[in-house]
Structures are given as structure tokens and as C-alpha cells.
Amino acid sequence: PSLSLGARCVSLSYGNLAQRSRCSKSTSAAKPCQSNTLAVPRRGAGFQRHPTTMSGTWIEGERAQDTALVHAGVAPDAATGGILTPIHQSTTFVQESIDAYMAKGYSYSRTTNPTVAVLEAKVAELEGAAGSCCFATGMAATVTVMSAFLSQGDHCVLTDCSYGGTNRAARELFGKFGVEFSFVDFRDADAVAAACRPNTKLVFSETPANPTLTLTDLAAVSAVARARGALHCCDATFATPLMLRPLALGCDLSLHSTTKYFDGHNMTVGGVVSAKTAALAERLHFWRNVHGNIMAPHTAFLTLQSSKTMGVRCRAQAANALKVATFLETHPKVARVVYPGLASFPQAELAARQHAGGFHGGMLWCEVKGGSAAGRRLMDTCQRPWSLCENLGAVESIITCPSVMTHANMLPEDRLKVGITDGFIRLSCGVEDAGDLVRALKIALDAL
């Protein structure tokens, strides 16, 4: 596909972050427009600018984020006019000559692929990044970040509450290669600063954290990392670009498991990392090629389509989450419920300040009276539309037992230290009717 061949970009509004775009002309489909603002192509390849308006030209001025979610990084196919990006299901790409090797930007799909490149351009624009790099899974993205920016003898300050796979990769994989980790409560930027050492090269946060929903003040922690010459990577999977853009808050790298809200339909697994500078993006692409963990073209195609409705889906999910959380707060069998949109949320001030437009996401958690046994009984008996399984962020509502599923690979003492008990109930709200979601939970709670 043409991606952004010859395209100029204009800025899109993102709350108070709208700025004048400084995109330069792109010379290759593998090199998306670089901007600190959300942007869409002003014209697609094959369409000519005219003094008067005509089909195929873009309206002048700023456009809203929902428009960017649909159109960012994408242009009609130059050869056919197809409105969807083609799936380039090809291992290799024919070269015109040895001297012209890679002249078109592609050689082998382990290194880069045209369909994947379009998704990378889309995410880069949504994140305000110099470039993005797509991976086969979210964990592939995490492992590649650590591979790219940590070496033997280096130190990383890592949140003590993260996705269980992140914790395991640090302890079991990189620890045996001589990389040191400090697991710290990222609610306290001073604690992060105190944990830094002369050999600290990477600070790795997650906000909202999986599954406790604790928040990191990204601007404060980024300042800590910058003062010590370390990079700050934020896993913003729970947040989505609708809630916050880590790079705009000072982070160097922003990571998402696209499996979750970018997909939103339980169809694919994938990951993406967006970088503040071209040099960081190039390093990620280099190490992705080393690992051979690029996203598949078909996965990129599906994610390109599903991400278009992220705004519609996620706002509906957030509305459901608030209604479910409000109900749980009133039920006599519930001991505690945590959701960033509740007045009772422990970090309500930070949530109000850091989460754009009062958007607090579709995730919440609770514990019920009667301890872990009662919590597990609730998860075993809660009826549809709730589904007992792993994953989150999908249109289907999901109830998860982290101690057995998503965080079972954490050391039990580490898991309990951050509050993930055996009866901890994680809820990912879908887009079903909120009344049905509440009714199913009420039936299960009343039976405890």
C-alpha cells in the first residue's frame, strides 16, 4: 500500500495537546510521518490536490481523535483504490537489481512487511511518536524492549505490580543474563528515585497497573528517569491512547499489548512499542529482527480494522465499568471495589489529572466478604454475559482470577505483597447491556 507516500500531515486535536504538525514528506512506506500530534494524511496516493474541494481530498483544519482512529496512517490503495490496506502475505519481495536492493523498503517479512508498516504508522500517529514497532505478542514487545536497552551488569527499576509475564521475564530470563532488577511501588516517584543506581538504564512502569489499577504519575517518574540518564518505558495497555499518551507525559517508550483494546474482539495476539525518537525506534526494529518476533501480516490487517472502533468501544466499556463498579459498592457481600472513576478510588486526584477527558477505562476489580474461597466461588458461578477466562479489553465481558490465570507465574509472596489474593476478582467490561452485567453479578453475589 502507499501508506503515506508523498503525503503531508496535519494535526488532530487531543484535549489540550493539539499542536501544529511538523511532518515532512515521507519517502518510503516503511517510514511513517513523524509528529507529536495525532495526524492523518491530507491526501492519499493517487489523489490530486485541487483549488476546490473534491472527492478524495481531506478537509482543512483539525480533526477529532475518533477520525484519527479510523484514518491515521491509512490511504486508499494506490493501485486499486481499495479503501482497506491489502494483506501482503508474502515472505519475500523481488528486487529490481542488487544495486537497488531494498529500494522499495522491503526484502523479507521477518524484518518488515508493508501491512505491518501501515499499522505501525497508524499507532505512531495516535501515540505522537517518531516511530512504532509491531510484535507478535505483547510479551514479545516487552522482551524486545528489555533486550534492546539492557545489557549484562545493567539495572532496571520495574514496577512491583505488572502483568505477570513481565515480572517473570525479568526474574527468569534477564536475571540469568546478569541484568539486575528492583521491584518498586510506582505510586511513589520518590521510591523510584531511591531505587535508581549508577547502572540504572531502564525504568519500566505500567499504568493503570494490571490488575490492581494503581497509577503511575508518568510526568514525575519520567523526570526521575531523565535526571539519571535512564529511559522510561510505560506499559499503557490498560490506558489506550484515549486515556493517555505516555510520550506526551515525558516517557521515552510506550508499550501496548494490541491483543487487548486495539483488537477488542478476542481475535488476535500482538504488541506494539512507540518511541519518542527515530533512533529509539530504529533500535527496536533492529532487535525485533534479531528475535524474529514481528507481527504477522494478517494480524496487522485485523488490528487495522478493529482499532478503528476503539473510541466507540472503549467509551461504552468505560460507561459499563462505572455502572458495574457503582453497583458493587452498594452490595452487602462486596468488601472492596476499585475503579479509577469512583470517588473512593485511592488515587482519584491523579486519575482526574492524568486521564484525558475523564476517561477511566473498562477495567475494575473487587473482593467479596468471606475471603478467597468466596471470591473463587463467585467466579465459578457468575453466569453469562460474563465469561470466565483470560484476556481483557474485548467487547465480551470477562471475569478473571489473576492468582490462577494472568499472575500465577509471580512468586506467591510478591503477588500477595501487592494485594493479588487468591480471591482477587478482575473484571473487564465489554459492550453488553449494563443491566445484564449487573444482574448476572447480583445473582452470583446473592447466592454467596
Coordinates of C-alpha atoms in Angstrom, one line a residue, residues 4-445:
S4 CA 2.0 8.0 3.3
L5 CA 3.8 8.3 0.0
G6 CA 4.1 11.9 -0.7
A7 CA 1.6 12.7 2.0
R8 CA 1.7 15.8 4.1
C9 CA 0.1 15.5 7.6
V10 CA -2.0 17.9 9.6
S11 CA -2.5 17.9 13.3
L12 CA -5.5 16.5 15.1
S13 CA -6.9 17.6 18.4
Y14 CA -6.2 15.6 21.6
G15 CA -7.6 17.5 24.5
N16 CA -5.1 20.3 25.2
L17 CA -2.3 18.6 23.3
A18 CA -3.2 19.8 19.8
Q19 CA -0.2 21.4 18.1
R20 CA 0.8 22.5 14.7
S21 CA 2.2 19.4 12.9
R22 CA 5.7 19.5 11.6
C23 CA 5.5 16.4 9.4
S24 CA 7.9 16.3 6.5
K25 CA 7.2 14.4 3.3
S26 CA 7.7 10.7 3.6
T27 CA 9.8 8.9 1.1
S28 CA 9.0 5.3 1.9
A29 CA 6.1 3.3 3.1
A30 CA 8.4 1.9 5.8
K31 CA 9.0 5.4 7.1
P32 CA 5.7 6.9 8.5
C33 CA 5.2 10.6 9.1
Q34 CA 6.7 11.7 12.4
S35 CA 4.7 14.1 14.6
N36 CA 3.9 14.9 18.2
T37 CA 0.3 15.3 17.4
L38 CA -2.4 13.0 16.0
A39 CA -2.4 13.2 12.3
V40 CA -4.0 11.8 9.1
P41 CA -2.8 12.1 5.5
R42 CA -4.1 15.2 3.9
R43 CA -4.2 13.4 0.6
G44 CA -3.7 9.8 -0.3
A45 CA -1.6 8.5 -3.2
G46 CA -3.4 8.7 -6.5
F47 CA -5.4 11.7 -5.4
Q48 CA -4.5 15.2 -6.6
R49 CA -4.9 18.5 -4.7
H50 CA -7.3 21.0 -6.3
P51 CA -8.1 24.6 -5.6
T52 CA -11.7 23.5 -4.9
T53 CA -13.0 20.6 -2.9
M54 CA -13.4 17.2 -4.5
S55 CA -13.7 13.6 -3.5
G56 CA -10.5 12.1 -2.2
T57 CA -9.2 15.3 -0.7
W58 CA -9.1 16.0 3.1
I59 CA -10.9 18.8 4.8
E60 CA -8.7 21.5 6.1
G61 CA -8.0 22.1 9.8
E62 CA -8.0 19.9 12.9
R63 CA -9.9 16.7 13.1
A64 CA -11.0 14.8 16.2
Q65 CA -9.4 11.7 17.7
D66 CA -12.1 9.4 16.5
T67 CA -11.3 10.4 12.9
A68 CA -7.7 9.6 13.5
L69 CA -8.5 6.2 14.9
V70 CA -10.2 5.4 11.6
H71 CA -7.8 7.1 9.1
A72 CA -4.4 7.6 10.7
G73 CA -1.6 6.1 8.7
V74 CA -4.0 4.7 6.1
A75 CA -4.6 5.8 2.5
P76 CA -6.6 4.1 -0.3
D77 CA -4.5 1.5 -2.2
A78 CA -2.6 3.3 -4.9
A79 CA -3.1 0.5 -7.5
T80 CA -6.8 -0.2 -7.0
G81 CA -8.3 2.5 -4.8
G82 CA -9.3 -0.2 -2.2
I83 CA -10.3 1.5 1.0
L84 CA -8.7 -1.2 3.2
T85 CA -5.0 -1.9 3.4
P86 CA -4.1 -5.1 1.5
I87 CA -2.7 -8.1 3.3
H88 CA 0.8 -8.6 2.0
Q89 CA 1.0 -12.3 2.8
S90 CA 4.4 -12.6 1.2
T91 CA 7.6 -14.0 2.7
T92 CA 9.9 -12.2 0.3
F93 CA 9.9 -9.2 -2.1
V94 CA 11.5 -9.2 -5.5
Q95 CA 14.4 -6.8 -6.0
E96 CA 15.0 -5.0 -9.3
S97 CA 18.7 -5.3 -9.0
I98 CA 21.5 -5.9 -6.5
D99 CA 22.3 -2.2 -6.5
A100 CA 18.7 -1.3 -6.0
Y101 CA 18.3 -3.7 -3.0
M102 CA 15.6 -2.5 -0.6
A103 CA 14.8 0.4 -2.9
K104 CA 11.1 -0.2 -2.2
G105 CA 11.7 -0.6 1.5
Y106 CA 11.1 -4.4 1.7
S107 CA 13.0 -7.6 1.3
Y108 CA 11.9 -10.2 3.8
S109 CA 8.9 -10.3 6.1
R110 CA 10.8 -11.1 9.3
T111 CA 12.4 -7.7 9.0
T112 CA 9.4 -5.6 7.8
N113 CA 6.2 -6.0 5.9
P114 CA 4.0 -3.5 4.1
T115 CA 0.8 -4.3 6.0
V116 CA 2.6 -4.3 9.3
A117 CA 4.2 -0.9 8.4
V118 CA 0.8 0.6 7.9
L119 CA -0.3 -0.4 11.4
E120 CA 3.0 1.0 12.7
A121 CA 2.3 4.3 11.0
K122 CA -1.2 4.4 12.5
V123 CA 0.0 3.7 16.0
A124 CA 2.8 6.2 15.7
E125 CA 0.4 8.9 14.8
L126 CA -2.0 8.0 17.6
E127 CA 0.8 8.0 20.1
G128 CA 2.6 11.1 18.8
A129 CA 5.7 9.0 18.2
A130 CA 8.7 9.2 15.9
G131 CA 8.0 5.6 15.0
S132 CA 6.4 2.4 16.2
C133 CA 7.3 -1.3 16.1
C134 CA 4.8 -4.1 16.0
F135 CA 5.4 -7.5 17.5
A136 CA 3.9 -11.0 17.5
T137 CA 2.6 -10.6 21.1
G138 CA 2.6 -8.1 23.9
M139 CA 5.3 -10.2 25.7
A140 CA 7.4 -10.1 22.5
A141 CA 7.2 -6.3 22.8
T142 CA 8.3 -6.3 26.4
V143 CA 11.1 -8.8 25.9
T144 CA 12.4 -6.8 22.9
V145 CA 12.4 -3.5 25.0
M146 CA 14.5 -5.2 27.7
S147 CA 16.8 -6.8 25.1
A148 CA 17.3 -3.5 23.3
F149 CA 18.1 -1.3 26.3
L150 CA 19.6 -3.6 28.9
S151 CA 22.9 -5.5 28.9
Q152 CA 24.8 -7.6 31.4
G153 CA 25.5 -5.5 34.5
D154 CA 22.7 -3.0 33.9
H155 CA 19.9 -2.3 36.3
C156 CA 16.2 -1.8 35.7
V157 CA 13.7 -0.3 38.1
L158 CA 10.4 -2.2 37.4
T159 CA 7.0 -1.7 38.9
D160 CA 6.2 -4.3 41.6
C161 CA 2.7 -4.7 40.1
S162 CA 2.7 -5.5 36.5
Y163 CA 1.4 -8.1 34.1
G164 CA 2.7 -11.5 35.4
G165 CA 4.6 -12.2 32.2
T166 CA 6.6 -9.0 32.6
N167 CA 7.6 -10.0 36.1
R168 CA 8.6 -13.5 35.0
A169 CA 10.7 -12.3 32.1
A170 CA 12.6 -10.0 34.4
R171 CA 13.3 -12.7 37.0
E172 CA 13.6 -15.8 34.9
L173 CA 15.1 -14.6 31.6
F174 CA 17.1 -11.4 32.0
G175 CA 18.1 -12.2 35.6
K176 CA 20.1 -15.2 34.4
F177 CA 22.0 -13.0 31.9
G178 CA 23.2 -10.7 34.7
V179 CA 20.6 -7.9 34.5
E180 CA 19.6 -6.6 37.9
F181 CA 16.0 -5.6 38.8
S182 CA 14.5 -3.6 41.6
F183 CA 10.7 -4.1 42.0
V184 CA 9.3 -0.9 43.4
D185 CA 5.9 0.7 44.2
F186 CA 5.5 3.1 41.3
R187 CA 2.8 5.1 43.1
D188 CA 5.7 6.8 44.8
A189 CA 8.1 8.7 42.5
D190 CA 10.5 9.2 45.4
A191 CA 10.6 5.4 45.9
V192 CA 11.5 5.0 42.2
A193 CA 14.2 7.7 42.6
A194 CA 15.6 5.9 45.7
A195 CA 15.8 2.6 43.8
C196 CA 17.9 4.0 40.9
R197 CA 21.6 3.2 40.8
P198 CA 24.5 4.4 38.8
N199 CA 24.0 1.5 36.4
T200 CA 20.2 2.0 36.0
K201 CA 19.4 2.1 32.3
L202 CA 15.7 1.5 32.2
V203 CA 12.7 2.5 34.3
F204 CA 9.6 0.3 33.5
S205 CA 6.2 1.4 34.6
E206 CA 2.6 0.2 34.0
T207 CA -0.4 2.5 34.3
P208 CA -3.1 1.6 35.2
A209 CA -1.3 -1.5 36.6
N210 CA -2.6 -5.0 35.9
P211 CA -4.6 -6.0 37.8
T212 CA -4.6 -3.6 40.8
L213 CA -5.2 -0.4 38.8
T214 CA -2.6 1.5 40.7
L215 CA -1.5 4.6 38.8
T216 CA 2.0 6.0 38.0
D217 CA 2.5 9.7 37.7
L218 CA 4.2 9.5 34.4
A219 CA 5.5 13.0 34.3
A220 CA 7.1 12.7 37.8
V221 CA 8.6 9.3 37.1
S222 CA 9.9 10.4 33.6
A223 CA 11.6 13.3 35.3
V224 CA 13.3 10.8 37.7
A225 CA 14.5 8.6 34.8
R226 CA 15.7 11.6 32.8
A227 CA 17.7 13.0 35.7
R228 CA 19.5 9.7 36.0
G229 CA 20.1 9.2 32.3
A230 CA 17.7 6.2 32.1
L231 CA 15.0 5.5 29.6
H232 CA 11.3 5.3 30.8
C233 CA 9.1 2.8 29.2
C234 CA 5.4 2.7 30.1
D235 CA 3.1 -0.2 29.5
A236 CA -0.1 1.6 28.8
T237 CA -2.2 -1.4 27.7
F238 CA -5.0 -0.7 30.2
A239 CA -5.0 3.0 29.3
T240 CA -5.2 3.1 25.5
P241 CA -4.4 6.3 23.7
L242 CA -7.9 7.5 24.7
M243 CA -6.8 7.8 28.4
L244 CA -3.2 9.0 28.0
R245 CA -0.3 9.2 25.7
P246 CA 2.9 8.3 27.6
L247 CA 5.3 10.1 25.3
A248 CA 3.4 13.4 25.8
L249 CA 3.9 12.9 29.5
G250 CA 7.7 12.5 29.3
C251 CA 8.2 8.8 28.6
D252 CA 10.6 7.6 26.0
L253 CA 8.7 4.4 25.1
S254 CA 5.0 3.5 25.1
L255 CA 4.1 -0.2 25.0
H256 CA 0.7 -1.8 24.3
S257 CA -0.5 -5.4 24.1
T258 CA -2.6 -4.9 21.0
T259 CA -4.3 -8.1 22.0
K260 CA -6.4 -6.1 24.3
Y261 CA -8.1 -2.8 23.3
F262 CA -6.5 -2.3 19.9
D263 CA -8.0 -5.7 18.9
G264 CA -11.1 -5.6 21.2
H265 CA -12.6 -8.7 19.7
N266 CA -10.6 -11.7 21.1
M267 CA -9.3 -12.3 17.6
T268 CA -5.5 -11.8 17.7
V269 CA -2.4 -11.5 19.8
G270 CA 0.1 -8.8 19.2
G271 CA 2.1 -5.9 20.7
V272 CA 3.5 -2.5 19.8
V273 CA 6.1 -0.1 21.1
S274 CA 6.2 3.5 20.2
A275 CA 9.3 5.6 20.5
K276 CA 9.9 9.3 21.2
T277 CA 12.9 9.4 18.8
A278 CA 13.8 7.9 15.5
A279 CA 17.0 6.4 17.0
L280 CA 15.0 4.5 19.6
A281 CA 12.5 3.3 17.0
E282 CA 15.4 2.0 14.8
R283 CA 16.9 0.2 17.8
L284 CA 13.6 -1.6 18.4
H285 CA 13.3 -2.6 14.8
F286 CA 16.9 -4.0 14.9
W287 CA 16.2 -6.1 17.9
R288 CA 12.9 -7.3 16.6
N289 CA 14.7 -8.6 13.5
V290 CA 17.2 -10.3 15.8
H291 CA 14.4 -12.0 17.8
G292 CA 12.3 -12.7 14.7
N293 CA 9.1 -11.7 16.5
I294 CA 7.4 -9.4 14.1
M295 CA 3.6 -9.3 13.9
A296 CA 2.1 -11.4 11.2
P297 CA 0.6 -9.5 8.2
H298 CA -2.9 -11.0 8.7
T299 CA -2.8 -9.9 12.4
A300 CA -1.8 -6.4 11.4
F301 CA -4.7 -6.3 8.9
L302 CA -7.2 -7.4 11.5
T303 CA -5.8 -4.9 14.0
L304 CA -6.0 -2.1 11.5
Q305 CA -9.7 -2.7 11.2
S306 CA -10.6 -3.3 14.8
S307 CA -8.7 -0.3 16.1
K308 CA -11.0 2.0 14.0
T309 CA -13.8 1.4 16.6
M310 CA -11.6 1.7 19.6
G311 CA -13.1 5.0 20.6
V312 CA -16.7 3.8 20.3
R313 CA -15.9 0.5 22.1
C314 CA -13.8 1.9 24.9
R315 CA -16.2 4.6 25.8
A316 CA -19.0 2.1 26.0
Q317 CA -16.8 -0.2 28.1
A318 CA -15.9 2.7 30.5
A319 CA -19.6 3.6 30.9
N320 CA -20.4 -0.1 31.7
A321 CA -17.4 -0.3 34.1
L322 CA -18.6 2.7 36.1
K323 CA -22.2 1.3 36.4
V324 CA -20.8 -2.1 37.5
A325 CA -18.4 -0.6 40.0
T326 CA -21.2 1.7 41.4
F327 CA -23.4 -1.4 41.8
L328 CA -20.7 -3.4 43.5
E329 CA -20.1 -0.6 46.0
T330 CA -23.6 -0.9 47.2
H331 CA -23.8 -4.7 47.5
P332 CA -23.5 -6.0 51.1
K333 CA -21.4 -9.0 50.0
V334 CA -18.7 -6.9 48.4
A335 CA -15.8 -6.0 50.7
R336 CA -14.0 -3.7 48.3
V337 CA -14.3 -2.4 44.7
V338 CA -11.6 -0.4 42.9
Y339 CA -12.2 1.6 39.7
P340 CA -10.4 4.9 38.8
G341 CA -13.7 6.6 38.0
L342 CA -15.1 6.2 41.5
A343 CA -14.8 8.9 44.1
S344 CA -13.5 6.3 46.5
F345 CA -10.5 5.5 44.2
P346 CA -7.3 5.9 46.3
Q347 CA -5.5 7.9 43.6
A348 CA -8.6 9.9 42.4
E349 CA -6.6 13.2 42.1
L350 CA -4.0 11.6 39.8
A351 CA -6.7 9.9 37.8
A352 CA -8.5 13.2 37.3
R353 CA -5.3 15.0 36.3
Q354 CA -3.7 12.3 34.1
H355 CA -6.7 10.6 32.4
A356 CA -7.9 12.6 29.4
G357 CA -11.5 13.8 29.3
G358 CA -12.5 11.8 32.4
F359 CA -12.0 8.5 30.6
H360 CA -11.0 5.9 33.1
G361 CA -11.2 2.7 31.1
G362 CA -13.1 -0.6 31.2
M363 CA -11.2 -2.4 34.0
L364 CA -12.1 -2.8 37.6
W365 CA -11.6 -5.3 40.4
C366 CA -13.3 -6.4 43.6
E367 CA -13.1 -8.7 46.6
V368 CA -16.0 -10.2 48.4
K369 CA -16.7 -10.9 52.0
G370 CA -15.8 -14.4 53.1
G371 CA -12.3 -14.3 51.8
S372 CA -10.6 -16.1 48.9
A373 CA -13.0 -19.1 49.0
A374 CA -16.0 -16.8 48.5
G375 CA -14.3 -14.9 45.7
R376 CA -13.4 -18.1 43.8
R377 CA -17.0 -19.3 44.3
L378 CA -18.3 -16.1 42.7
M379 CA -16.0 -16.5 39.7
D380 CA -17.1 -20.1 39.3
T381 CA -20.8 -19.3 39.5
C382 CA -21.2 -16.0 37.7
Q383 CA -23.3 -16.5 34.6
R384 CA -23.1 -15.1 31.1
P385 CA -22.7 -12.5 29.7
W386 CA -19.6 -12.7 31.9
S387 CA -17.1 -15.3 30.6
L388 CA -14.5 -16.9 33.0
C389 CA -11.2 -16.7 31.0
E390 CA -8.0 -14.7 30.5
N391 CA -7.7 -11.6 28.3
L392 CA -9.3 -8.2 28.7
G393 CA -10.4 -5.2 26.6
A394 CA -12.8 -7.2 24.4
V395 CA -16.4 -6.5 23.5
E396 CA -17.2 -9.6 25.6
S397 CA -17.2 -9.1 29.3
I398 CA -14.6 -11.2 31.1
I399 CA -14.1 -12.2 34.7
T400 CA -10.6 -13.4 35.6
C401 CA -8.9 -15.0 38.6
P402 CA -5.4 -13.5 38.4
S403 CA -3.8 -15.7 41.0
V404 CA -4.5 -18.7 38.8
M405 CA -4.5 -17.2 35.3
T406 CA -2.7 -14.0 34.5
H407 CA -0.4 -13.7 37.5
A408 CA 0.2 -17.3 38.5
N409 CA 3.8 -17.0 37.4
M410 CA 4.6 -14.4 40.0
L411 CA 6.2 -15.5 43.2
P412 CA 3.3 -16.0 45.7
E413 CA 4.9 -13.6 48.2
D414 CA 5.3 -10.9 45.6
R415 CA 1.8 -11.4 44.4
L416 CA 0.3 -11.1 47.9
K417 CA 2.5 -8.1 48.7
V418 CA 0.8 -6.0 46.0
G419 CA -2.7 -7.3 47.0
I420 CA -3.4 -10.0 44.5
T421 CA -5.1 -12.6 46.8
D422 CA -6.4 -15.9 45.7
G423 CA -9.9 -14.4 45.7
F424 CA -9.0 -11.3 43.8
I425 CA -11.7 -10.8 41.0
R426 CA -10.6 -8.9 37.9
L427 CA -13.5 -7.6 35.7
S428 CA -13.1 -6.5 32.1
C429 CA -16.3 -4.8 31.0
G430 CA -17.5 -5.4 27.4
V431 CA -20.2 -3.6 25.5
E432 CA -23.2 -5.7 26.5
D433 CA -26.1 -4.0 28.3
A434 CA -25.0 -2.8 31.7
G435 CA -28.2 -4.1 33.3
D436 CA -27.5 -7.6 32.2
L437 CA -23.9 -7.4 33.5
V438 CA -25.2 -6.2 36.9
R439 CA -27.9 -8.8 37.0
A440 CA -25.5 -11.6 36.5
L441 CA -23.2 -10.4 39.2
K442 CA -26.1 -9.8 41.6
I443 CA -27.3 -13.4 41.2
A444 CA -23.9 -14.7 42.0
L445 CA -23.3 -12.4 44.9

